[in-house]
PDB file of C-alpha atoms and ligand atoms in Angstrom:
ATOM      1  CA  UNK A   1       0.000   0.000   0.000  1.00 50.00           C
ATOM      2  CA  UNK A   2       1.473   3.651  -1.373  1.00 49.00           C
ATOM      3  CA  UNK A   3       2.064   6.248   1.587  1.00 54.00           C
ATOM      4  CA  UNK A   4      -0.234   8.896   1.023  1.00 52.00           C
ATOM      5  CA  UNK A   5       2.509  11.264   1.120  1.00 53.00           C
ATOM      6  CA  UNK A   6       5.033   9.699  -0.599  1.00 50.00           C
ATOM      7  CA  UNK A   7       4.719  11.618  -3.808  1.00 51.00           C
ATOM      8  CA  UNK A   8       6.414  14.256  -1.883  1.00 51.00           C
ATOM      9  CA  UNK A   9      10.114  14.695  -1.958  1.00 53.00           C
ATOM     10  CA  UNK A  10      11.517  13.693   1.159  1.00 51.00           C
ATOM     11  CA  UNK A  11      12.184  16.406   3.261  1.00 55.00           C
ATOM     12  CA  UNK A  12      16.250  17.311   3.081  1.00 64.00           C
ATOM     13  CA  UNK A  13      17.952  17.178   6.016  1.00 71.00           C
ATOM     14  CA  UNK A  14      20.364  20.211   7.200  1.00 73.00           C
ATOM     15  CA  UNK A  15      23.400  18.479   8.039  1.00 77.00           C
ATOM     16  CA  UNK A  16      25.682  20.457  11.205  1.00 78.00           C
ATOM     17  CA  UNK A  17      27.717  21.937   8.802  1.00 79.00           C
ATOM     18  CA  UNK A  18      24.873  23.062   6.719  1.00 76.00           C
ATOM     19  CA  UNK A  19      23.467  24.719   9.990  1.00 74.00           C
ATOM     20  CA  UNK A  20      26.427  26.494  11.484  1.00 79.00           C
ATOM     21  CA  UNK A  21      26.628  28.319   8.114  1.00 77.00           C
ATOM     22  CA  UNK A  22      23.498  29.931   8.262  1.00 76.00           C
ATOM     23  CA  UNK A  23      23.515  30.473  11.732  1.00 77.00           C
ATOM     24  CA  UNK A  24      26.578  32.452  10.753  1.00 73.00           C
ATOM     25  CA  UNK A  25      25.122  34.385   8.001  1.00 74.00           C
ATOM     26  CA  UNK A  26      22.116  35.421  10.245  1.00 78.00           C
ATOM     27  CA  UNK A  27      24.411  36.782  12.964  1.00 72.00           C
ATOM     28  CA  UNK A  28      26.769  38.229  11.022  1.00 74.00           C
ATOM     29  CA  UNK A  29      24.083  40.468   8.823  1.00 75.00           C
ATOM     30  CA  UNK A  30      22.344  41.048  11.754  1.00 75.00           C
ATOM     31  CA  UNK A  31      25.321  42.939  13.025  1.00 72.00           C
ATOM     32  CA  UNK A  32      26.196  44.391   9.902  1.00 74.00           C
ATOM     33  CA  UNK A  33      22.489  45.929   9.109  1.00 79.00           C
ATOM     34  CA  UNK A  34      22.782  47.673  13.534  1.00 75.00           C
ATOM     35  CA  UNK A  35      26.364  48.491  12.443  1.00 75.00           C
ATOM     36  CA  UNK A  36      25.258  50.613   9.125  1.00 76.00           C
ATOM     37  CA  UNK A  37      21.852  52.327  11.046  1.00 75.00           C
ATOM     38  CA  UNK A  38      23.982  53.470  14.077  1.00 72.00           C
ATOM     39  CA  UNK A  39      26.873  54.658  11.045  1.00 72.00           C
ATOM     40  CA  UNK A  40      23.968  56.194   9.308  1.00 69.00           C
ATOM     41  CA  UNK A  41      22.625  57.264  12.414  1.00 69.00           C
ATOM     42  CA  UNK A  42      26.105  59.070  13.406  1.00 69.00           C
ATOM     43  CA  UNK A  43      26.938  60.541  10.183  1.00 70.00           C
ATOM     44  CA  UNK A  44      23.218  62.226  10.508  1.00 70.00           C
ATOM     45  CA  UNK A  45      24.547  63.479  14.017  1.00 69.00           C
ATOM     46  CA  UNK A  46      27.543  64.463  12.993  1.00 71.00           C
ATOM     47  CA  UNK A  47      26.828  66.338  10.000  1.00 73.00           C
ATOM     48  CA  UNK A  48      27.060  69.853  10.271  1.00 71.00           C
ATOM     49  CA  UNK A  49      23.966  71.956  11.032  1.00 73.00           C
ATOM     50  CA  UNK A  50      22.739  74.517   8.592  1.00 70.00           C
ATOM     51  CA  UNK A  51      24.094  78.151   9.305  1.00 70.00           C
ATOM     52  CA  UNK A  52      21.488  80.012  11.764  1.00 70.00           C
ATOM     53  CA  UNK A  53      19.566  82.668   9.528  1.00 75.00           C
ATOM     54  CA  UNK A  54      16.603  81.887   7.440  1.00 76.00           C
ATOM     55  CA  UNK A  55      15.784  78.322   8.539  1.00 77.00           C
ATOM     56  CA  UNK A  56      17.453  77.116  11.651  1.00 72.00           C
ATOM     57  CA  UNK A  57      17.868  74.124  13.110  1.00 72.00           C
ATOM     58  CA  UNK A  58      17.802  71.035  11.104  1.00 78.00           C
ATOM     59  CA  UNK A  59      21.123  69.089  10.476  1.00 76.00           C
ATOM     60  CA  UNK A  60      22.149  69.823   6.747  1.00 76.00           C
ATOM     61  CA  UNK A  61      21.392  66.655   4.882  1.00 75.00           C
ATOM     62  CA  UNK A  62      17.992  66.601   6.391  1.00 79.00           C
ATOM     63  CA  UNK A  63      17.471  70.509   5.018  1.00 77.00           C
ATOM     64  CA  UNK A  64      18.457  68.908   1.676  1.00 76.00           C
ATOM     65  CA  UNK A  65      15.465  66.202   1.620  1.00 76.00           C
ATOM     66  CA  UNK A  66      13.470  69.365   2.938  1.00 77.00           C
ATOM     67  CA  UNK A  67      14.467  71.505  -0.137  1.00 74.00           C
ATOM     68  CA  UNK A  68      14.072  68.601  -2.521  1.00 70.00           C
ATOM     69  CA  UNK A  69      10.621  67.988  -0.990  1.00 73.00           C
ATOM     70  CA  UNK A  70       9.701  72.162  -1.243  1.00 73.00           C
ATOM     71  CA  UNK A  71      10.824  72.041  -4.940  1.00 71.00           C
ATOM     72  CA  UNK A  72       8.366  68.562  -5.804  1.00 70.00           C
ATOM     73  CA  UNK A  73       5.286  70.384  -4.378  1.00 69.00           C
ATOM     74  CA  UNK A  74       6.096  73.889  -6.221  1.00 66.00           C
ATOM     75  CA  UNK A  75       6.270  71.557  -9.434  1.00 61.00           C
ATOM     76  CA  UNK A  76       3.396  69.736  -8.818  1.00 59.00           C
ATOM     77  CA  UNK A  77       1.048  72.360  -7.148  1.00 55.00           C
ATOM     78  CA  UNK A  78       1.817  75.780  -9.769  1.00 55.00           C
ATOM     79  CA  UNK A  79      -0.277  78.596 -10.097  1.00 59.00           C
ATOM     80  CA  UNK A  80      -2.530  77.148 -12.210  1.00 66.00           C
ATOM     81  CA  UNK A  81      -4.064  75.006  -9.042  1.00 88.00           C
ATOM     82  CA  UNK A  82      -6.508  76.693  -7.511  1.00 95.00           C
ATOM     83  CA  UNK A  83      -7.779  76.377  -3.748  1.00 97.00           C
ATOM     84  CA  UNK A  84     -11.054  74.881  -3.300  1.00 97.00           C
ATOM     85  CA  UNK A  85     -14.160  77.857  -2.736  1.00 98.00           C
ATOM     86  CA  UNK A  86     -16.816  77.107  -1.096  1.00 98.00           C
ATOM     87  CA  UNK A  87     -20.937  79.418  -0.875  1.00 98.00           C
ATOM     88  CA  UNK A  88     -20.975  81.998   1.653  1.00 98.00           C
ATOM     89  CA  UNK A  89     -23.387  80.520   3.225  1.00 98.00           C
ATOM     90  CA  UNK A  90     -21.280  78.106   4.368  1.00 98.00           C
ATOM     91  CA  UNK A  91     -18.731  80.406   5.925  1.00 98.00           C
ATOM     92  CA  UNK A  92     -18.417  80.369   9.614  1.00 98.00           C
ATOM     93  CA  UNK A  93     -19.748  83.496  11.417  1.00 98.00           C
ATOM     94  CA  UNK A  94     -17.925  82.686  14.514  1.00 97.00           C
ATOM     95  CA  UNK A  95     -13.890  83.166  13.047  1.00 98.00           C
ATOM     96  CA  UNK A  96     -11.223  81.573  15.148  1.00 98.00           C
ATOM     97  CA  UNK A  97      -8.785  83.616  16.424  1.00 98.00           C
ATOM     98  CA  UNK A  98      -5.165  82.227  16.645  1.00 96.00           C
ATOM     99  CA  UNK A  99      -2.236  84.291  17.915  1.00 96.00           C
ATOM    100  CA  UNK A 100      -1.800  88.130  18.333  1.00 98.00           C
ATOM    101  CA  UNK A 101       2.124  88.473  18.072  1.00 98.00           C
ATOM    102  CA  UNK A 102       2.482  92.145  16.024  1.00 98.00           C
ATOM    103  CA  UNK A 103      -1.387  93.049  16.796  1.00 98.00           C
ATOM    104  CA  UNK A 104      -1.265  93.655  20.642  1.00 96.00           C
ATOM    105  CA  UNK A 105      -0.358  97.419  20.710  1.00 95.00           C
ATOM    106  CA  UNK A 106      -3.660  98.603  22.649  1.00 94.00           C
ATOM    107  CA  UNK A 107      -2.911 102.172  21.583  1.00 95.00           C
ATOM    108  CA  UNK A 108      -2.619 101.268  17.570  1.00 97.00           C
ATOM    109  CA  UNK A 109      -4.729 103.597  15.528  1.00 97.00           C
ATOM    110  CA  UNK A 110      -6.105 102.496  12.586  1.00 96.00           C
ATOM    111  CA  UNK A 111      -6.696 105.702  11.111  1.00 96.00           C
ATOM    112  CA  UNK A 112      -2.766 106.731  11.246  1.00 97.00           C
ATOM    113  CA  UNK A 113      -2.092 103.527   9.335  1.00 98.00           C
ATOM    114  CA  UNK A 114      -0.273 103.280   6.003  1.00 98.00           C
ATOM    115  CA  UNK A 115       1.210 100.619   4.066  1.00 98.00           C
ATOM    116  CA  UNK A 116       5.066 101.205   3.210  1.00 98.00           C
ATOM    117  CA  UNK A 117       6.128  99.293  -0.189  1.00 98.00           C
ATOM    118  CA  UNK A 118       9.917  98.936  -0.155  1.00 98.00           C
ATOM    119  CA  UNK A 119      10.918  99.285  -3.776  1.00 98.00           C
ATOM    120  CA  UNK A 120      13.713  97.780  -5.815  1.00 97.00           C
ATOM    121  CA  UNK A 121      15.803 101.052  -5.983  1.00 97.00           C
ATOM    122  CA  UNK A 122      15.306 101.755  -2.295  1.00 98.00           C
ATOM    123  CA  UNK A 123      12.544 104.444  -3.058  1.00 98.00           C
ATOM    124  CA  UNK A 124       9.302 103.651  -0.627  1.00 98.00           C
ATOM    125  CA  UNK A 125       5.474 103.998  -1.855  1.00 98.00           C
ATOM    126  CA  UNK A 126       3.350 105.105   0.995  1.00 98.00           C
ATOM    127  CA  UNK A 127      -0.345 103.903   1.027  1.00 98.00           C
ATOM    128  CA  UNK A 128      -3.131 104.175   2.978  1.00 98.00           C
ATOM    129  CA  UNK A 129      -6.519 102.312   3.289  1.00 98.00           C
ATOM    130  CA  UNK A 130      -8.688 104.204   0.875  1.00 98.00           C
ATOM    131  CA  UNK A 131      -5.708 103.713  -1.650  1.00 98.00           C
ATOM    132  CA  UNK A 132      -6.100  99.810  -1.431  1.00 98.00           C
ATOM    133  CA  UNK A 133      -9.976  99.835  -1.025  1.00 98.00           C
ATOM    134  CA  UNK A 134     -10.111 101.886  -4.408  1.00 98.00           C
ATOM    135  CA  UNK A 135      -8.593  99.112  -6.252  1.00 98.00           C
ATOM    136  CA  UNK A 136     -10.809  96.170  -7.886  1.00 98.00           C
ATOM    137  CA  UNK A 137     -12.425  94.126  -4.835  1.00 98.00           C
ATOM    138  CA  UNK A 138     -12.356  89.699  -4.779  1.00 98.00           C
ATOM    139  CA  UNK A 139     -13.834  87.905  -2.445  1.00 98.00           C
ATOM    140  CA  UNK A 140     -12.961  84.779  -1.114  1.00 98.00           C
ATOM    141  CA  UNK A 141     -14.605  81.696   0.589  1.00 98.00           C
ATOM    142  CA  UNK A 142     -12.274  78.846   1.644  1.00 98.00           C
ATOM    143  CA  UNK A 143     -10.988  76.708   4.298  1.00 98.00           C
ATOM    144  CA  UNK A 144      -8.412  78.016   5.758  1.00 98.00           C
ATOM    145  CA  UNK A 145      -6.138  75.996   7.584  1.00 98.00           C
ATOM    146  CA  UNK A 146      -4.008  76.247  10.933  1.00 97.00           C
ATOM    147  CA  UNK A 147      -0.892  74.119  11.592  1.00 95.00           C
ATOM    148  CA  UNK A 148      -2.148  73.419  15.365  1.00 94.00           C
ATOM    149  CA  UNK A 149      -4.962  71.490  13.732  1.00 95.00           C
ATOM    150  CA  UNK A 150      -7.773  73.108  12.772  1.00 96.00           C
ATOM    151  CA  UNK A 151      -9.374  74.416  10.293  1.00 98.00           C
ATOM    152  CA  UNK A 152     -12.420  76.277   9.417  1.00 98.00           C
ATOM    153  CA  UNK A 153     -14.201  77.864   6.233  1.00 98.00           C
ATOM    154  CA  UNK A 154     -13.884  81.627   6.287  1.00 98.00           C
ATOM    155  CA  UNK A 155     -14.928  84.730   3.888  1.00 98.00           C
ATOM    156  CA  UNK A 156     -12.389  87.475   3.358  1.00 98.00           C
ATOM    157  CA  UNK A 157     -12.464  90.385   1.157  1.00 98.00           C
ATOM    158  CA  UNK A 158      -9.519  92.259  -0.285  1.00 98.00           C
ATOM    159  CA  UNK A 159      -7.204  93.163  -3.168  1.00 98.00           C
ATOM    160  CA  UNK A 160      -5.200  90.577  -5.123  1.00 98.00           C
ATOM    161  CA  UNK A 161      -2.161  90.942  -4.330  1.00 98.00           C
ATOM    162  CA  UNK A 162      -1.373  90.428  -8.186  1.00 98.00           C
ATOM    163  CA  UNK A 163      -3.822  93.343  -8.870  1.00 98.00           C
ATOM    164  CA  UNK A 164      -2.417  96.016  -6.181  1.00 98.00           C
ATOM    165  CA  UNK A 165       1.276  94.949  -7.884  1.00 98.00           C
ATOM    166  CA  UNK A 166      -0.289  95.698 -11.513  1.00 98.00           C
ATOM    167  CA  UNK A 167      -2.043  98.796 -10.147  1.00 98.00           C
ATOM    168  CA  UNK A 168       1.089 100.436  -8.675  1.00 98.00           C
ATOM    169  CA  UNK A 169       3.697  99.166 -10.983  1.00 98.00           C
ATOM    170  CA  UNK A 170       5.747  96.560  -9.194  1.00 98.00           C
ATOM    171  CA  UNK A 171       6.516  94.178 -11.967  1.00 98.00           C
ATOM    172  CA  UNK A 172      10.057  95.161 -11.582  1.00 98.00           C
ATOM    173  CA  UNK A 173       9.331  93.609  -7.634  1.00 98.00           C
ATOM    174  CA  UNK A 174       7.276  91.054  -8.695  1.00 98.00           C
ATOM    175  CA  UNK A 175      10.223  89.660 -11.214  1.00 98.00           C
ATOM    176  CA  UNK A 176      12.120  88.612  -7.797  1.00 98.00           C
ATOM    177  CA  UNK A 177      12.060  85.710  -5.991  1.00 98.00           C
ATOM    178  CA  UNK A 178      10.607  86.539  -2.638  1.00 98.00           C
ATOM    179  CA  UNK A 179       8.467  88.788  -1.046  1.00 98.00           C
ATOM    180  CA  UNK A 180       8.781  89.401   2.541  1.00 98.00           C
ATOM    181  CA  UNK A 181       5.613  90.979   5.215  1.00 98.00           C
ATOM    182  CA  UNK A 182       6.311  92.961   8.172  1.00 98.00           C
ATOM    183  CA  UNK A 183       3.635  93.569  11.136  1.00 98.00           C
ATOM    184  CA  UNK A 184       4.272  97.884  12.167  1.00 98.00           C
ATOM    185  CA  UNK A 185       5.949  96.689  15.370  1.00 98.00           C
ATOM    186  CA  UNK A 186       8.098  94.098  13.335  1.00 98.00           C
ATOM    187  CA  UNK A 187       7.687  91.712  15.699  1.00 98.00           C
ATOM    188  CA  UNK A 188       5.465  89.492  13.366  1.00 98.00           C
ATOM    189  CA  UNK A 189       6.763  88.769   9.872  1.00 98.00           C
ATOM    190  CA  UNK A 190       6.282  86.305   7.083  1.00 98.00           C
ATOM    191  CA  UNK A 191       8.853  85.790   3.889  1.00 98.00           C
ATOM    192  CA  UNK A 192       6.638  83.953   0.326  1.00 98.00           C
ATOM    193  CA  UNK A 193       7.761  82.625  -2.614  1.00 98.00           C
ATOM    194  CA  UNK A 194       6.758  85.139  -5.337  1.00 98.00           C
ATOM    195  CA  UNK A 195       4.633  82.428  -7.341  1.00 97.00           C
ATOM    196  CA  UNK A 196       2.354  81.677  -4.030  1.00 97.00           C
ATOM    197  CA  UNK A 197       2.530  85.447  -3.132  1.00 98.00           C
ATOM    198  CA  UNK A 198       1.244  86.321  -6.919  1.00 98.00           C
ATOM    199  CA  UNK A 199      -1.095  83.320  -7.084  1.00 97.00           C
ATOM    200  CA  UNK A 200      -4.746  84.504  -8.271  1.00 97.00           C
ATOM    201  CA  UNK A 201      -6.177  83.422  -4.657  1.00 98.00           C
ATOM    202  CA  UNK A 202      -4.001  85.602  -2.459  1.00 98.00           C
ATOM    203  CA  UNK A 203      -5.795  88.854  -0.963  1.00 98.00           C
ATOM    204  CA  UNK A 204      -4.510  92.185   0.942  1.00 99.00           C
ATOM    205  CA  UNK A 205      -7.651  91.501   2.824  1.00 99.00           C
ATOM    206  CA  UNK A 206      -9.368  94.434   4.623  1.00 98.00           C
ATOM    207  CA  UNK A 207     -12.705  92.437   5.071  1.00 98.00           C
ATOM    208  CA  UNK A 208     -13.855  89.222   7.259  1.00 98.00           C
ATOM    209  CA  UNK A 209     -17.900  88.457   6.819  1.00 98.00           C
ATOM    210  CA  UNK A 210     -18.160  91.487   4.661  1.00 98.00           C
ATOM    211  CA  UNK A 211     -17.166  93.778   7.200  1.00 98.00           C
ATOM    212  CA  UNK A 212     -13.792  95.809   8.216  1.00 98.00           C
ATOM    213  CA  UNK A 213     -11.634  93.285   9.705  1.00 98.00           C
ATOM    214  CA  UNK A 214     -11.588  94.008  13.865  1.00 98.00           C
ATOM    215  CA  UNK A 215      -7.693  94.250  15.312  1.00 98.00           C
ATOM    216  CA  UNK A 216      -8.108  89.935  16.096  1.00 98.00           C
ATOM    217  CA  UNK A 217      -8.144  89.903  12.607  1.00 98.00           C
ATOM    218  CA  UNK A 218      -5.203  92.059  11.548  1.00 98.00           C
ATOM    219  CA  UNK A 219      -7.006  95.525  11.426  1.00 98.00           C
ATOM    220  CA  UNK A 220      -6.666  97.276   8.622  1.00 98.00           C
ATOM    221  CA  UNK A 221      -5.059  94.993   6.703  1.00 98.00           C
ATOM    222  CA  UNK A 222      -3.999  91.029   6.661  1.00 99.00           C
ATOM    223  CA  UNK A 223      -2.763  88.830   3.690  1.00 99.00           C
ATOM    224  CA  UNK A 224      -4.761  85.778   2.942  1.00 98.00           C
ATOM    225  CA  UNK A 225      -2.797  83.306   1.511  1.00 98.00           C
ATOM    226  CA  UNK A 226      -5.271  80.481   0.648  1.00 98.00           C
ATOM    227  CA  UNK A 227      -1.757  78.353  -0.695  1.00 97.00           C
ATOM    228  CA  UNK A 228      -0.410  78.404   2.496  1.00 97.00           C
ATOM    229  CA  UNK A 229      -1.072  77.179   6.131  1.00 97.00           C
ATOM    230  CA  UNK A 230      -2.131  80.151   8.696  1.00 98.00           C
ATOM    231  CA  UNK A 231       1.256  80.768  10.129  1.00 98.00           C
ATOM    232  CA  UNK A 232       2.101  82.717   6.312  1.00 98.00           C
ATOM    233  CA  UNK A 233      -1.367  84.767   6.791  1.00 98.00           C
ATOM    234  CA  UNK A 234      -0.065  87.668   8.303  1.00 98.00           C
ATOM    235  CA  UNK A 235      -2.251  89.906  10.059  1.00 98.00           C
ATOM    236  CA  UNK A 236      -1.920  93.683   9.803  1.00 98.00           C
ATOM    237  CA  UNK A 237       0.325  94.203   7.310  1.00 99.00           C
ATOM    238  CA  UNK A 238       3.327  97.225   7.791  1.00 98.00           C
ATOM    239  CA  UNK A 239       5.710  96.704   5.101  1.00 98.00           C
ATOM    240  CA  UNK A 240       6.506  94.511   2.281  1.00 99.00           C
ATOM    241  CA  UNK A 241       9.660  94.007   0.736  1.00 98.00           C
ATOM    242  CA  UNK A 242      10.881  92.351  -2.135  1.00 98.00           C
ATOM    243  CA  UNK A 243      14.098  90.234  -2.786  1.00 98.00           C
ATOM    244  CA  UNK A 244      15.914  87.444  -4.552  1.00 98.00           C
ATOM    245  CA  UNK A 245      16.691  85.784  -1.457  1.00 97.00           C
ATOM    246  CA  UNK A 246      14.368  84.677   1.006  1.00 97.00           C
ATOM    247  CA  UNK A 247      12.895  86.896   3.785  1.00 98.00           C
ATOM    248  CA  UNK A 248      12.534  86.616   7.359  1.00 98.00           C
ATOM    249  CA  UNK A 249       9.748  84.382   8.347  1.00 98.00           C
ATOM    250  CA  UNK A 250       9.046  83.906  11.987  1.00 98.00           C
ATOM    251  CA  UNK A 251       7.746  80.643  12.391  1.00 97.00           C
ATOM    252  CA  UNK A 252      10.830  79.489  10.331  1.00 97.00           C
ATOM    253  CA  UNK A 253      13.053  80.975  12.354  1.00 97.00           C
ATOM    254  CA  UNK A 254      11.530  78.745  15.062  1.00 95.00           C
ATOM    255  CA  UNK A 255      11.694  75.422  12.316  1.00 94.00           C
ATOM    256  CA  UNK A 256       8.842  75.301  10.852  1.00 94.00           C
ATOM    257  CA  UNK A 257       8.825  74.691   7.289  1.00 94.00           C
ATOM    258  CA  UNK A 258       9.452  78.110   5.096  1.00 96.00           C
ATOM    259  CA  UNK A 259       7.301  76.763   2.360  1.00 94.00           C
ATOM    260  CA  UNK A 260       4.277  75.863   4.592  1.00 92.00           C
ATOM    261  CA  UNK A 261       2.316  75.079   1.294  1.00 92.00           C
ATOM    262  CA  UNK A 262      -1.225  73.067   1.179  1.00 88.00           C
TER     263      UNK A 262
HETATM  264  N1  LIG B 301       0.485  89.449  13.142  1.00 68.22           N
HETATM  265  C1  LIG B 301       0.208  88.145  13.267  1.00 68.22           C
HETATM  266  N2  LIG B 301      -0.290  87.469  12.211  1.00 68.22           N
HETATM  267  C2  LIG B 301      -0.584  86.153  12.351  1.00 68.22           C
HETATM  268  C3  LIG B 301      -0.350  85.464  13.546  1.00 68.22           C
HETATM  269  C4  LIG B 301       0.193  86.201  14.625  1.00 68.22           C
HETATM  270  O1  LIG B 301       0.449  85.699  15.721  1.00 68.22           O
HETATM  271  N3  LIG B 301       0.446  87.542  14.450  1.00 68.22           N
HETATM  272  N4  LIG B 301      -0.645  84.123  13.645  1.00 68.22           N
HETATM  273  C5  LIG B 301      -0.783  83.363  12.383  1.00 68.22           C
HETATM  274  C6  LIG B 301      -1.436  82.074  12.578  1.00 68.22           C
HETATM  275  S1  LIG B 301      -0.527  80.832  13.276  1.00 68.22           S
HETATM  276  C7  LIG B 301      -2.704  81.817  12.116  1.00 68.22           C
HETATM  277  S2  LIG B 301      -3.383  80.265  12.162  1.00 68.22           S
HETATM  278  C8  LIG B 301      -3.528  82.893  11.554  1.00 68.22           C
HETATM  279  C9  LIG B 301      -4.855  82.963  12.286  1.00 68.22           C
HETATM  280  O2  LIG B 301      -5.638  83.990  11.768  1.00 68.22           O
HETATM  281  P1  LIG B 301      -6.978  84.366  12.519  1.00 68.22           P
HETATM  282  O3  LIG B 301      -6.626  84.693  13.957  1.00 68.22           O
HETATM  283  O4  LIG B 301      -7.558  85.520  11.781  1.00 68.22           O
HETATM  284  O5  LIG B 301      -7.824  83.131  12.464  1.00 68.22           O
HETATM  285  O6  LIG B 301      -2.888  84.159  11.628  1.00 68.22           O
HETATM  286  C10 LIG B 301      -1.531  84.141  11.331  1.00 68.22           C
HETATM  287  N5  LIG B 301      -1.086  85.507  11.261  1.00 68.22           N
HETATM  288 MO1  LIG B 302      -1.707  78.896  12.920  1.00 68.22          MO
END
C-alpha cells in the first residue's frame, strides 16, 4: 500500500555543517544591518547643522530632503491650481482667532495707518486704506487651515495681491524671488515665494464676513494666503519688501517649514 505522502520529496535534512553556516550568516548580517543604522545614524549626528539665519535648526542633509521635498510640491502644485471655494453661506460666522504676536499694541490707531512698499531702488510707496480699497475688490470663501490642527471655512475680502502689484507698478518687484511681510511693530513677519505670493487666490484683505476686519483679525489689513497654512497669513500688514533671497519668516526661524504650502 502507497504512503499517502510519498509523492512528496523527502524532506532534506540540514546536516551540522549546513546549519552552522546559516547560523553564521544570520548573525553576522544582523550585526552588519545595527552596524550601518547606528553609522547612518552618526553621520546624521555628525553632519554639520545649517548656518542660523533663514531656517534654523535642522542638520544639513535633512534641510536637503526638505528643499528637494519644497521644490516637488512647487512643481506639482503651480499657479494654475486653484484652492477649493466654497458658498458663503457656508462660511463660519464665529472666526477663530489664533495668535496676536504684532497686533497687541492697545494704543494702535487704525486711522494713522499706512502701508510702506519697499521698492527695488530703495525708493518707498506710501499707502493708505482708501488707496487699497479703491482698487478692484475679490472675495474669497475657503478653508483656511491652521498648523495646530484646525481648520475652518472663512470669507475674506480684499485686493489681489497680483492686482495692487499691476495697479502700482511693481513688476520690476514682482520679477524677484521673494516677497517678505512685516507687522508695524516688526515683531510678526512672514517671507513667500513670489509664485504663491502672486497666485490669483491671495488677498490684501481688509474684510472678514463682509465687514472691516476688527484688530483679532489684523485691522486694517492682513494677507490671505489660501496656498499656504495660517502661520504665512499675516495679520496687519506694515511693510513689504521684495528680494531674490528669502525673507525673514518667523515661524521658520523657530523650524517650521518656510514653504508651509497646502
Ligand atoms: N500678526 C500676526 N499674524 C498672524 C499670527 C500672529 O500671531 N500675528 N498668527 C498666524 C497664525 S498661526 C494663524 S493660524 C492665523 C490665524 O488667523 P486668525 O486669527 O484671523 O484666524 O494668523 C496668522 N497671522
Ligand atoms: Mo496657525
Amino acid at each position: 500500500m502507497k504512503k499517502p505522502f510519498s509523492k512528496q520529496p523527502a524532506e532534506k535534512m540540514l546536516s551540522q555543517k549546513q546549519i552552522n553556516r546559516r547560523n553564521f550568516i544570520a548573525f553576522t548580517s544582523f550585526i552588519g544591518l545595527n552596524a550601518l543604522a547606528f553609522g547612518g545614524w552618526r553621520w546624521l549626528y555628525k553632519s554639520p547643522k545649517e548656518e542660523s539665519g533663514i531656517t534654523a535648526g535642522a542638520r544639513k542633509p535633512l534641510r536637503k530632503a526638505l528643499n528637494q521635498n519644497e521644490l516637488l510640491f512647487r512643481k506639482t502644485f503651480s499657479n494654475d491650481h486653484l484652492v477649493k471655494t466654497y458658498p458663503v453661506s457656508m462660511a463660519d460666522p464665529n472666526v477663530r482667532v489664533n495668535s496676536l504676536i504684532g497686533i497687541e499694541d492697545a494704543n494702535f490707531d487704525a486711522a494713522k495707518w499706512s502701508l510702506t512698499i519697499n521698492k527695488k531702488d530703495g525708493s518707498q510707496l506710501q499707502l493708505n486704506l482708501q488707496d487699497i480699497m479703491a482698487l478692484p475688490k475679490t472675495e474669497i470663501v475657503y478653508d483656511f487651515k491652521c498648523v495646530e490642527g484646525w481648520d475652518q471655512i472663512s470669507h475674506w475680502g480684499g485686493v489681489k495681491f497680483s492686482d495692487f502689484i499691476q495697479h502700482y507698478n511693481l513688476q520690476q518687484e514682482a520679477a524677484l524671488q521673494y516677497v517678505g511681510m512685516v507687522t508695524p511693530d516688526k515683531t510678526y513677519y512672514v517671507g513667500l515665494d513670489m509664485p504663491s505670493a502672486m497666485h490669483p487666490q491671495t488677498l490684501l484683505a481688509y474684510e472678514v464676513n463682509g465687514k472691516p476686519l476688527p484688530v483679532k483679525h489684523g485691522q486694517p489689513l492682513r494677507l490671505i494666503i489660501p496656498v499656504k497654512y495660517g502661520i504665512k497669513n499675516l495679520k496687519r500688514v506694515g511693510s513689504i519688501s521684495f528680494s531674490d533671497e528669502r525673507l525673514p519668516d518667523y515661524w521658520a526661524e523657530q523650524g517650521y517649514d518656510y514653504y508651509s504650502g497646502l
